[in-house]
Coordinates of C-alpha atoms (C1' of nucleotides) in Angstrom, one line a residue:
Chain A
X1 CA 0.0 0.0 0.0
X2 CA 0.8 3.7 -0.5
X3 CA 2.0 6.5 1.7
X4 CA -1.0 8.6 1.2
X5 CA -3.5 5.6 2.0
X6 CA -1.9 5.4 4.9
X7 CA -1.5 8.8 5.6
X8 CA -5.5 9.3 4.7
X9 CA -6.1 6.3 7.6
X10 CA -4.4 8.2 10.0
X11 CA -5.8 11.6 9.4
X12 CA -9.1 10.0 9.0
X13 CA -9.2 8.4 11.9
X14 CA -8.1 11.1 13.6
X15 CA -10.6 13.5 12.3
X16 CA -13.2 10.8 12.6
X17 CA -12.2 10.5 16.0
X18 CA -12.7 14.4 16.8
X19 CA -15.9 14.1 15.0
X20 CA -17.0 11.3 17.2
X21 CA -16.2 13.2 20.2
X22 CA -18.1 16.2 19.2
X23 CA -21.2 13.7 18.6
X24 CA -21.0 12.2 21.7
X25 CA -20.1 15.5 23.8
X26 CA -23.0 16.6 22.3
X27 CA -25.3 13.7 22.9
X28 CA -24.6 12.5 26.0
X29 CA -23.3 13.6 29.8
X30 CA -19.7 12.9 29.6
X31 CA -18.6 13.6 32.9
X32 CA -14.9 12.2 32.6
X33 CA -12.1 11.5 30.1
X34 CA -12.5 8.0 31.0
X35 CA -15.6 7.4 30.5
X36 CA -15.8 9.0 27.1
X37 CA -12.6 6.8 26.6
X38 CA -14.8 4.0 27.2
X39 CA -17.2 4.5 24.5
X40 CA -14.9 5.6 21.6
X41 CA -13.3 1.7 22.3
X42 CA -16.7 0.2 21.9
X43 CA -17.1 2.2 19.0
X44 CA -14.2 0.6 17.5
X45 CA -11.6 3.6 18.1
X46 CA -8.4 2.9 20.0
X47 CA -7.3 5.6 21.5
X48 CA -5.8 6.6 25.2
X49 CA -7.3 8.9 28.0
X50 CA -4.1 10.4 27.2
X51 CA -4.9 11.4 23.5
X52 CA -8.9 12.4 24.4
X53 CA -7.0 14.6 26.6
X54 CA -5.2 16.6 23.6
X55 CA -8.5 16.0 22.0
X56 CA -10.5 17.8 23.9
X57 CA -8.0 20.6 24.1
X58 CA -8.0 21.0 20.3
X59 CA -11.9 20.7 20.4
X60 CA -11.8 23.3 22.8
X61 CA -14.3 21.4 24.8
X62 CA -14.5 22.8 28.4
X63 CA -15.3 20.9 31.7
X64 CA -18.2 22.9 33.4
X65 CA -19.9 22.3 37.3
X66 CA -23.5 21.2 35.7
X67 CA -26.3 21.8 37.9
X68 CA -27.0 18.5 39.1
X69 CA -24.0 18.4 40.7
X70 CA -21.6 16.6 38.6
X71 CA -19.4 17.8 35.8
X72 CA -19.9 17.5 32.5
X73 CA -17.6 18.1 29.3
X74 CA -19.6 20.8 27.3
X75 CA -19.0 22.1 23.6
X76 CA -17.9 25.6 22.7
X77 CA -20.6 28.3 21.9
X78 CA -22.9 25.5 23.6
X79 CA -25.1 28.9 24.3
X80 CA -27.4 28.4 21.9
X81 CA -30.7 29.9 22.4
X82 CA -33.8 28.7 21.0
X83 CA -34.3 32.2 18.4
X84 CA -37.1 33.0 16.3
X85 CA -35.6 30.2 13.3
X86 CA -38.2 27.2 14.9
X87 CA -41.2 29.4 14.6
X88 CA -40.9 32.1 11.3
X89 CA -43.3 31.1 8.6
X90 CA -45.9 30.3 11.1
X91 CA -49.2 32.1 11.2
X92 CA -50.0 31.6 14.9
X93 CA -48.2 34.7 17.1
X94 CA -48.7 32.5 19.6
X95 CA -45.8 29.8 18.7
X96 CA -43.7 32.6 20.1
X97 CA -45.2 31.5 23.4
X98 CA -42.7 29.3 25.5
X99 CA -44.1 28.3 28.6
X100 CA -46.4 30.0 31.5
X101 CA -46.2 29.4 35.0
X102 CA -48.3 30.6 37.6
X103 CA -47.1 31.4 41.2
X104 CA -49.9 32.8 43.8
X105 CA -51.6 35.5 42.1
X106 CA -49.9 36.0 39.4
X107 CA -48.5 34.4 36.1
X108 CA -45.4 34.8 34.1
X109 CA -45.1 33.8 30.6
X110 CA -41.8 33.7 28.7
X111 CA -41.8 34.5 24.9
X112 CA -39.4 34.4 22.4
X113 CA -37.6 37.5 22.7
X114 CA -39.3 40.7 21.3
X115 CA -42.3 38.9 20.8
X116 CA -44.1 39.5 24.3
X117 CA -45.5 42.6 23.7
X118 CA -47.5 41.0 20.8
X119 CA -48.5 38.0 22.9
X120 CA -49.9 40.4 25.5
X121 CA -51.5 42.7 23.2
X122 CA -53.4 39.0 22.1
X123 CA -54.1 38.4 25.3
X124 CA -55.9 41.6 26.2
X125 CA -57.4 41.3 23.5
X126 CA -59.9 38.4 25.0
X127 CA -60.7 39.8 27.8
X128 CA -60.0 37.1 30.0
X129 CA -62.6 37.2 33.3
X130 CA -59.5 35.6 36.0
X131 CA -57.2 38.5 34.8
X132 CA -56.9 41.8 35.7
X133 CA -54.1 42.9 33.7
X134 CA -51.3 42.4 31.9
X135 CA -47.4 43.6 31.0
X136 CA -45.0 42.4 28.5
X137 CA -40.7 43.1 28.8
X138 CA -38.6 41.8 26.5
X139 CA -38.9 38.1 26.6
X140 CA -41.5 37.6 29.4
X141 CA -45.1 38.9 30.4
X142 CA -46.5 39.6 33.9
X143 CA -50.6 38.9 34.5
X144 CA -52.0 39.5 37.7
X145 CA -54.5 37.5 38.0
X146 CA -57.9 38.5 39.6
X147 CA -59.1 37.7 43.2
X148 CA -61.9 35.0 43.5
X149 CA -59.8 33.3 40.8
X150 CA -58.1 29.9 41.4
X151 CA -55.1 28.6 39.4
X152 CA -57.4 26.5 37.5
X153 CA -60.2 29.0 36.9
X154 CA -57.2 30.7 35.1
X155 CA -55.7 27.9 33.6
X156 CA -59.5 26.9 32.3
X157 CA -60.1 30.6 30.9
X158 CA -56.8 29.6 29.1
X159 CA -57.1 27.1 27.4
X160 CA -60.5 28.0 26.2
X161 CA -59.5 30.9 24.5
X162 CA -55.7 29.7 23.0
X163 CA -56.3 25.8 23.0
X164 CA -53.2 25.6 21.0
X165 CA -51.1 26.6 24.4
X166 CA -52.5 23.2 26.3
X167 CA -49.3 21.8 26.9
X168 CA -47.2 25.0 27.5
X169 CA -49.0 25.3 30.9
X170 CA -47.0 24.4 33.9
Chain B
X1 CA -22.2 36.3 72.9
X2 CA -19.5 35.6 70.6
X3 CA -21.7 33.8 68.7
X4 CA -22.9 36.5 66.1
X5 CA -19.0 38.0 65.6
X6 CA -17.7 34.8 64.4
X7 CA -21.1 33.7 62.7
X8 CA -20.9 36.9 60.7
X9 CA -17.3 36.3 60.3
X10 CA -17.2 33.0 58.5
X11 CA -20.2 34.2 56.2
X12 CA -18.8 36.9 55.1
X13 CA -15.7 35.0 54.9
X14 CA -17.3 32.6 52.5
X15 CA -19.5 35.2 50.6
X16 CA -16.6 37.8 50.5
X17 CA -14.3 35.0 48.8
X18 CA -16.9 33.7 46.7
X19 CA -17.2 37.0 45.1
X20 CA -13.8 38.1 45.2
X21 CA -12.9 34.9 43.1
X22 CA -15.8 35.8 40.4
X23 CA -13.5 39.2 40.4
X24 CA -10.2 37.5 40.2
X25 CA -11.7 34.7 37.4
X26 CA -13.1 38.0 35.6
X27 CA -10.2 39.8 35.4
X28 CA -6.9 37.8 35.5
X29 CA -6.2 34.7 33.8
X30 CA -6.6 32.2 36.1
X31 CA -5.2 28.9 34.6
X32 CA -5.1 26.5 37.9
X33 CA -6.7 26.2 41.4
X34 CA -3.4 26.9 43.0
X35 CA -3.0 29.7 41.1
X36 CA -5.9 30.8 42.6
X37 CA -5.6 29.9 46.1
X38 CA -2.1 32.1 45.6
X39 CA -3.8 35.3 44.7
X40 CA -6.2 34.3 47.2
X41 CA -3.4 34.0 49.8
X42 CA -2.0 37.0 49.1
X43 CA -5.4 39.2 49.7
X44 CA -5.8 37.8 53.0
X45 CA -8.3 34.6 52.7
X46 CA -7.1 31.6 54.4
X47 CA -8.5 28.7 52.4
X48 CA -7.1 25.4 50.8
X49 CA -7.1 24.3 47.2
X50 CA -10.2 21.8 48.4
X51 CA -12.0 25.0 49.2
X52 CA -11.6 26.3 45.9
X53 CA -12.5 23.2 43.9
X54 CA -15.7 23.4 45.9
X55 CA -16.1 27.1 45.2
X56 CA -15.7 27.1 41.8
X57 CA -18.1 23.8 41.5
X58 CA -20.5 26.7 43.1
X59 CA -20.0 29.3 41.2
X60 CA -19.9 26.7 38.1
X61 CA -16.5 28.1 37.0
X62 CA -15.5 26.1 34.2
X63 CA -11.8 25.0 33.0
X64 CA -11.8 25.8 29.1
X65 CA -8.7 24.9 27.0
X66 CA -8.0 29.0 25.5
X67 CA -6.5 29.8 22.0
X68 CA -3.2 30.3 23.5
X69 CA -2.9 26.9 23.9
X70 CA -3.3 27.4 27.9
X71 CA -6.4 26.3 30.2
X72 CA -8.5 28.9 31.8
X73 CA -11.2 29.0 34.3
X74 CA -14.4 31.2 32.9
X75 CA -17.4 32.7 34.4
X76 CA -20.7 30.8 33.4
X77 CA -21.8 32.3 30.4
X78 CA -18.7 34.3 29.3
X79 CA -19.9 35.2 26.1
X80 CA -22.8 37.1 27.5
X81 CA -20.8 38.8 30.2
X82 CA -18.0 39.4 28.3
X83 CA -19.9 41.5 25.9
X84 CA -22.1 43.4 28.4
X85 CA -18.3 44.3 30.8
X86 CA -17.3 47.2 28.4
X87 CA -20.9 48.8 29.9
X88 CA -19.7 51.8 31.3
X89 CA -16.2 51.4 32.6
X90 CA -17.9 48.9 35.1
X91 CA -16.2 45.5 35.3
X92 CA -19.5 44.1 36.7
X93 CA -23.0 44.8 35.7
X94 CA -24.4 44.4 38.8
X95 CA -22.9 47.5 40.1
X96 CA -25.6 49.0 38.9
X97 CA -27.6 46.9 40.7
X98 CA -29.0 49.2 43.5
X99 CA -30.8 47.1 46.0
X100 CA -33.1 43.6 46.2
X101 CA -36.5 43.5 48.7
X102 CA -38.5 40.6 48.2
X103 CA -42.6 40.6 49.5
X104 CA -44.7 37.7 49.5
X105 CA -44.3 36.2 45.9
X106 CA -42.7 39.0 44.3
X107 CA -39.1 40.6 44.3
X108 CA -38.1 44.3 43.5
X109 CA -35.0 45.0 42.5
X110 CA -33.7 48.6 42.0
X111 CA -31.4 49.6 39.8
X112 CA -29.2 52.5 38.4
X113 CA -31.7 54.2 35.8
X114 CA -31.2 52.4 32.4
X115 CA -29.9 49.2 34.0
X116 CA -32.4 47.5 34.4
X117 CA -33.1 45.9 31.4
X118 CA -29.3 44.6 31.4
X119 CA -29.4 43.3 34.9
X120 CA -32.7 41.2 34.1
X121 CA -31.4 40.0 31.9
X122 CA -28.0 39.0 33.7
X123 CA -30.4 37.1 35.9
X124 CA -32.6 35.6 33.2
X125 CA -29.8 33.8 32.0
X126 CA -28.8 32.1 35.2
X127 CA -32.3 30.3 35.4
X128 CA -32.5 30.4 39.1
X129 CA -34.7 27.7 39.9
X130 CA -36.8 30.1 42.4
X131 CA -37.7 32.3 40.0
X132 CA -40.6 32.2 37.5
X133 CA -39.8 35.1 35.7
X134 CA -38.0 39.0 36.0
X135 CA -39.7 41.9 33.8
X136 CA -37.8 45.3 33.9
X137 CA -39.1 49.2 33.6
X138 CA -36.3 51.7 33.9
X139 CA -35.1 51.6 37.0
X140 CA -36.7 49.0 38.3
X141 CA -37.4 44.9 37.9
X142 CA -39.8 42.8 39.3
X143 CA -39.5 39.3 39.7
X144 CA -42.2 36.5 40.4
X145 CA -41.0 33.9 42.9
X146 CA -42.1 30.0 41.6
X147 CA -44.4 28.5 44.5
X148 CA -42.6 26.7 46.6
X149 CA -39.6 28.8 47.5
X150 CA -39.1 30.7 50.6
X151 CA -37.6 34.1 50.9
X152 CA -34.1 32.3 52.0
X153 CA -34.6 30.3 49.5
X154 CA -34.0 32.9 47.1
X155 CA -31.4 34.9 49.2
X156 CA -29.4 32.1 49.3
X157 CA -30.0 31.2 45.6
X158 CA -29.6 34.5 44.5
X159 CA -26.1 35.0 46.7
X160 CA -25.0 31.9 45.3
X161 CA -25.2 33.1 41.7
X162 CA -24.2 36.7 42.3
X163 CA -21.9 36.8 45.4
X164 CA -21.4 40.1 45.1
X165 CA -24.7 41.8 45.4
X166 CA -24.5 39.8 49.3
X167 CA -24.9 43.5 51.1
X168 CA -27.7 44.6 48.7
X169 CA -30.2 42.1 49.8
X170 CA -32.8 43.2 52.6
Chain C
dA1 C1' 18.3 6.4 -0.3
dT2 C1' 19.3 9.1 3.6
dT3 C1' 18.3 12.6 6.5
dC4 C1' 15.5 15.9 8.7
dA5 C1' 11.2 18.0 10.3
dG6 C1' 6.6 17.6 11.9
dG7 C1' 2.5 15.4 13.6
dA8 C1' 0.3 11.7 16.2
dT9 C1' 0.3 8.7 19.9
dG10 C1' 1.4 5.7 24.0
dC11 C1' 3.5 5.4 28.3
dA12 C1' 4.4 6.9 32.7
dA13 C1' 5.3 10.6 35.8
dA14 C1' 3.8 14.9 37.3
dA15 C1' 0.4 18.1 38.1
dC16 C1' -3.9 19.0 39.2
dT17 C1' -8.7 18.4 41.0
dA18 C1' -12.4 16.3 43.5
dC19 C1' -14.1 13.8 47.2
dA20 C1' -14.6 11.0 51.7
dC21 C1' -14.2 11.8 56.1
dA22 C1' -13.9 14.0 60.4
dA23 C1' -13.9 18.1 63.1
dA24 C1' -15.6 22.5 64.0
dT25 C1' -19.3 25.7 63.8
dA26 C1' -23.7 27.4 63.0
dA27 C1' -28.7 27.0 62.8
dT28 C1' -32.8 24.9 64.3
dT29 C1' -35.7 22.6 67.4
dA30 C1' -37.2 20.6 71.7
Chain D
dT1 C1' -30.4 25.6 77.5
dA2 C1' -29.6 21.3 75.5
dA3 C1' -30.0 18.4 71.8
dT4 C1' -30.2 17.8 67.0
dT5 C1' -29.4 18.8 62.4
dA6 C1' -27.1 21.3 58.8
dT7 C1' -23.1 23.8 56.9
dT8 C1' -18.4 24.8 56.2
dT9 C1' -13.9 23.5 56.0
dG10 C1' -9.2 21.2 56.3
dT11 C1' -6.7 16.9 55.8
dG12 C1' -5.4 13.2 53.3
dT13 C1' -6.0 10.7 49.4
dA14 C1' -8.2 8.9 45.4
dG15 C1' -9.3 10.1 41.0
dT16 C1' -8.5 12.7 36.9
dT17 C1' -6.0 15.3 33.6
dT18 C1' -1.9 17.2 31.5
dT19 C1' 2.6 16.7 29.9
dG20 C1' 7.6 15.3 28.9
dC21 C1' 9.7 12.0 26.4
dA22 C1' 10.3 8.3 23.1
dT23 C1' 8.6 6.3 19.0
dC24 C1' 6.5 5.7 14.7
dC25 C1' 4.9 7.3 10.5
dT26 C1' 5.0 10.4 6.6
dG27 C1' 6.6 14.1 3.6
dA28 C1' 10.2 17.1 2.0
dA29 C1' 14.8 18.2 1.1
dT30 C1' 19.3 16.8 0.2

DNA sequence: ATTCAGGATGCAAAACTACACAAATAATTA
DNA sequence: TAATTATTTGTGTAGTTTTGCATCCTGAAT
């Protein structure tokens, strides 16, 4: 065999290899060099702990505290925010509603950002007999919600009005 | 009688390092926990390197391989307060952060006029898990408190994330 | 072909970090 | 106040990661 196929194995499985840890960072809690080590061999790459270490420095991958108290090996840039991209061409201004929690008596929704204005303007809109009022920031709305009015009541007046937020209700 | 000196002693030990480390991380490159526990020495705070893994596991102080081919310890979400530290000549946002008072299910937080916006959103990003939400006018942010959580709950939570607003919190 | 340079990698030692444990202290409860 | 429970910390050490060095492979230059 030639130099260059040989070459082209090594770099391959080298670049494979860095491919296969970004995957894996990616997809699952690696929470030591060892125990990534581990899969890459039942994947069929031989490697040592001391190479994934070199690895990981090239990869730039960084070792964070995670909050369930362990650590876990994390990509760069992992700050990726969900942004507007999963929701433009959609008719519905309320797909820019993420989730809405209610806490004694009042509720806070969290939009996409710059949307929340829109949202509450929606909201106000239908007049909703549980709230008395509403007001939007950036990324999140605040409702206050009437007194007499349980957390279901609300809930209830809800769903009736924007069915398609069912499952966005805490 | 003693009791209170030396109780306010070892928290503001603890709180006064916690933050002064954020400082140190923020501002010098920090590239190993004795490194640390050196500068650390050297200002006056008698801890071990034990101390420090544990603070930083707090704080969630992450070891990320940097282009220089070094490692460094980084803030949680570097990116975002990296961009908002050339704000003002202030190293840290939350100097603008004027004062915290929490009342039943709510939190008011007041802030330098303008701030606001930038502080909630400093906290936003942090996810607390005793907070439902933060909405901010000018100089002023509210925050909803998720049922469940006590008032400590969210001193301590929010002193955990930001040591250094420790002496701001009524 | 030989030599030299550079990259990749394993090995083992060094460096570094996290953790179990115990002791001290603080907070809470009886 | 005493007892109990929770928190903080240092010590020692186990566990993990990084690195110096030797080696192997390849490509380039002589």
């Amino acid at each position: 065999m030639n130099e260059k196929f040989i070459k082209a194995h090594w770099m391959e499985s080298k670049n494979q290899r860095l491919a296969h840890i970004s995957d894996i960072i990616q997809n699952e809690q690696v929470t030591s060099q060892e125990q990534l080590l581990k899969t890459l061999l039942s994947q069929g790459f031989a490697v040592t702990q001391a190479t994934l270490s070199r690895d990981l420095k090239k990869l730039k991958i960084a070792k964070v505290p995670s909050t369930d108290g362990t650590y876990q090996y994390v990509l760069p840039n992992s700050s990726v925010s969900a942004s507007m991209s999963d929701f433009s061409g959609s008719s519905n201004i309320l797909n820019g509603l993420i989730s809405v929690e209610l806490s004694a008596n009042m509720g806070v929704i969290k939009t996409i950002p710059a949307f929340s204005s829109t949202i509450s303007a929606a909201i106000d809109s239908r007049k909703l007999k549980s709230l008395a009022g509403t007001i939007a920031g950036d990324d999140t709305i605040f409702f206050v919600i009437r007194e007499k009015f349980s957390h279901s009541d609300v809930k209830k007046e809800l769903i009736e009005k924007f069915p398609e937020l069912e499952n966005k209700l805490k």
